[in-house]
Short mmCIF file of C-alpha atoms in Angstrom, two decimals:
data_model
loop_
_atom_site.label_atom_id
_atom_site.label_comp_id
_atom_site.label_asym_id
_atom_site.label_seq_id
_atom_site.Cartn_x
_atom_site.Cartn_y
_atom_site.Cartn_z
CA UNK A 255 -15.43 111.08 -92.08
CA UNK A 256 -16.14 107.88 -94.03
CA UNK A 257 -13.47 108.81 -96.58
CA UNK A 258 -10.86 109.28 -93.85
CA UNK A 259 -11.72 105.89 -92.27
CA UNK A 260 -11.54 104.25 -95.71
CA UNK A 261 -8.08 105.78 -96.35
CA UNK A 262 -6.85 104.55 -92.94
CA UNK A 263 -8.23 101.09 -93.70
CA UNK A 264 -6.49 101.01 -97.10
CA UNK A 265 -3.22 102.24 -95.54
CA UNK A 266 -3.31 99.53 -92.87
CA UNK A 267 -4.16 96.87 -95.44
CA UNK A 268 -1.30 98.00 -97.72
CA UNK A 269 1.10 97.97 -94.75
CA UNK A 270 0.11 94.39 -93.82
CA UNK A 271 0.45 93.17 -97.40
CA UNK A 272 3.81 94.93 -97.85
CA UNK A 273 5.34 93.62 -94.61
CA UNK A 274 4.19 90.05 -95.26
CA UNK A 275 5.41 90.10 -98.85
CA UNK A 276 8.81 91.49 -97.94
CA UNK A 277 9.59 88.93 -95.21
CA UNK A 278 11.86 86.07 -96.13
CA UNK A 279 10.02 82.79 -95.51
CA UNK A 280 11.64 80.24 -93.26
CA UNK A 281 13.16 77.29 -95.08
CA UNK A 282 10.74 74.41 -95.38
CA UNK A 283 11.66 70.77 -95.44
CA UNK A 284 9.33 68.19 -96.95
CA UNK A 285 9.87 64.58 -95.86
CA UNK A 286 8.49 61.47 -97.59
CA UNK A 287 8.49 57.93 -96.24
CA UNK A 288 8.23 55.19 -98.86
CA UNK A 289 8.22 51.41 -98.72
CA UNK A 290 9.57 49.48 -101.68
CA UNK A 291 8.44 45.89 -102.22
CA UNK A 292 11.32 44.09 -103.94
CA UNK A 293 9.70 40.70 -103.59
CA UNK A 294 7.77 38.93 -106.32
CA UNK A 295 4.59 38.82 -104.22
CA UNK A 296 2.04 41.46 -103.24
CA UNK A 297 2.45 42.42 -99.59
CA UNK A 298 0.21 44.21 -97.11
CA UNK A 299 1.52 46.49 -94.38
CA UNK A 300 -0.40 47.13 -91.17
CA UNK A 301 0.67 48.80 -87.96
CA UNK A 302 -0.66 50.00 -84.66
CA UNK A 303 1.03 53.41 -84.81
CA UNK A 304 -0.65 56.56 -86.08
CA UNK A 305 0.79 56.59 -89.61
CA UNK A 306 -0.79 53.28 -90.55
CA UNK A 307 -3.42 52.89 -87.83
CA UNK A 308 -6.67 51.53 -89.22
CA UNK A 309 -5.15 51.33 -92.70
CA UNK A 310 -3.69 48.48 -94.64
CA UNK A 311 -1.28 49.43 -97.40
CA UNK A 312 -1.07 47.09 -100.35
CA UNK A 313 2.19 47.14 -102.30
CA UNK A 314 2.45 45.23 -105.56
CA UNK A 315 5.67 43.39 -106.46
CA UNK A 316 8.60 45.62 -107.45
CA UNK A 317 6.77 48.87 -106.67
CA UNK A 318 7.13 51.64 -104.10
CA UNK A 319 4.35 53.17 -102.04
CA UNK A 320 4.37 56.39 -100.03
CA UNK A 321 3.18 55.73 -96.47
CA UNK A 322 3.63 59.22 -95.01
CA UNK A 323 4.68 62.75 -95.87
CA UNK A 324 5.15 65.83 -93.74
CA UNK A 325 7.27 68.90 -93.18
CA UNK A 326 9.58 70.44 -90.60
CA UNK A 327 11.51 73.69 -90.16
CA UNK A 328 15.27 74.08 -90.37
CA UNK A 329 16.79 73.29 -86.99
CA UNK A 330 14.49 70.30 -86.46
CA UNK A 331 16.58 67.85 -88.53
CA UNK A 332 16.97 65.47 -85.57
CA UNK A 333 13.23 64.84 -85.72
CA UNK A 334 12.79 64.23 -89.44
CA UNK A 335 13.07 60.42 -89.22
CA UNK A 336 11.22 60.25 -85.91
CA UNK A 337 8.31 62.04 -87.54
CA UNK A 338 7.53 58.69 -89.15
CA UNK A 339 6.08 57.51 -85.84
CA UNK A 340 5.43 60.88 -84.16
CA UNK A 341 8.06 60.48 -81.40
CA UNK A 342 5.86 58.04 -79.52
CA UNK A 343 7.32 56.13 -76.59
CA UNK A 344 4.77 53.36 -76.98
CA UNK A 345 5.70 49.85 -78.02
CA UNK A 346 4.69 49.86 -81.69
CA UNK A 347 4.80 47.21 -84.38
CA UNK A 348 4.74 46.92 -88.16
CA UNK A 349 3.31 43.74 -89.65
CA UNK A 350 3.81 42.43 -93.18
CA UNK A 351 1.19 40.02 -94.55
CA UNK A 352 0.86 38.01 -97.74
CA UNK A 353 -2.21 38.31 -99.98
CA UNK A 354 -3.50 35.17 -98.18
CA UNK A 355 -3.33 37.00 -94.81
CA UNK A 356 -0.30 35.00 -93.67
CA UNK A 357 1.91 36.98 -91.30
CA UNK A 358 5.35 37.17 -92.96
CA UNK A 359 7.26 39.63 -90.76
CA UNK A 360 6.91 41.70 -87.59
CA UNK A 361 9.10 44.66 -86.69
CA UNK A 362 9.03 46.18 -83.20
CA UNK A 363 10.20 49.72 -82.44
CA UNK A 364 12.09 48.68 -79.28
CA UNK A 365 14.03 45.78 -80.87
CA UNK A 366 16.45 47.71 -83.06
CA UNK A 367 19.66 46.41 -81.47
CA UNK A 368 19.81 43.28 -83.60
CA UNK A 369 21.80 42.86 -86.80
CA UNK A 370 18.64 42.13 -88.78
CA UNK A 371 17.11 44.89 -90.84
CA UNK A 372 14.72 46.93 -88.72
CA UNK A 373 11.84 49.13 -89.89
CA UNK A 374 12.37 51.60 -87.02
CA UNK A 375 16.15 52.00 -87.41
CA UNK A 376 17.05 55.00 -89.55
CA UNK A 377 20.23 53.38 -90.92
CA UNK A 378 18.12 50.69 -92.58
CA UNK A 379 16.32 53.24 -94.74
CA UNK A 380 17.79 54.72 -97.93
CA UNK A 381 17.96 58.48 -97.51
CA UNK A 382 18.10 61.19 -100.19
CA UNK A 383 17.96 64.97 -99.89
CA UNK A 384 17.36 67.22 -102.87
CA UNK A 385 15.86 70.49 -104.11
CA UNK A 386 13.73 70.83 -107.20
CA UNK A 387 14.80 73.25 -109.97
CA UNK A 388 13.26 76.70 -109.51
CA UNK A 389 12.06 75.73 -106.02
CA UNK A 390 14.90 76.75 -103.71
CA UNK A 391 12.58 77.50 -100.78
CA UNK A 392 12.04 73.79 -100.12
CA UNK A 393 14.36 70.90 -99.36
CA UNK A 394 13.01 67.42 -100.00
CA UNK A 395 13.94 64.41 -97.90
CA UNK A 396 13.09 60.90 -99.11
CA UNK A 397 13.33 57.85 -96.89
CA UNK A 398 12.77 54.49 -98.60
CA UNK A 399 12.60 51.18 -96.77
CA UNK A 400 13.17 48.27 -99.12
CA UNK A 401 11.56 44.94 -98.28
CA UNK A 402 13.50 42.09 -99.85
CA UNK A 403 12.35 38.46 -100.27
CA UNK A 404 14.87 37.36 -97.62
CA UNK A 405 13.33 39.81 -95.13
CA UNK A 406 10.09 37.85 -95.48
CA UNK A 407 11.66 34.40 -95.72
CA UNK A 408 10.38 34.12 -99.28
CA UNK A 409 12.33 32.32 -101.93
#
């Protein structure tokens, strides 16, 4: 009796492994959000939304820092940029400070209708999509927001 139960167990286990191994995985999309500091001064980024909440990100001059990464399934492309701030309806801000704690810039999610560069407007981010060699199951999406000296009124 124990041998028969063991054979049934092995058969079920083999079936589960075979069916999971033979399924085609859904396409994955990895998304990265980066901020590039093109000024000659170190800057600090703080925000009240979940990506940066309770964190201060320090970015040295002429360097890029990743502030968030995530993933989404095919068919959810409309949400890839909005995943930066988790689709919140709240009034959220991003603050840029100098190393001396001087507030240099504030961006507000609801004030994207101006001609000035806006942190929360997708068109103001550089976007790239790519796949890595020998890794066709994943598509990579890079968003980079470049902060220039003129964005911070620095000379």
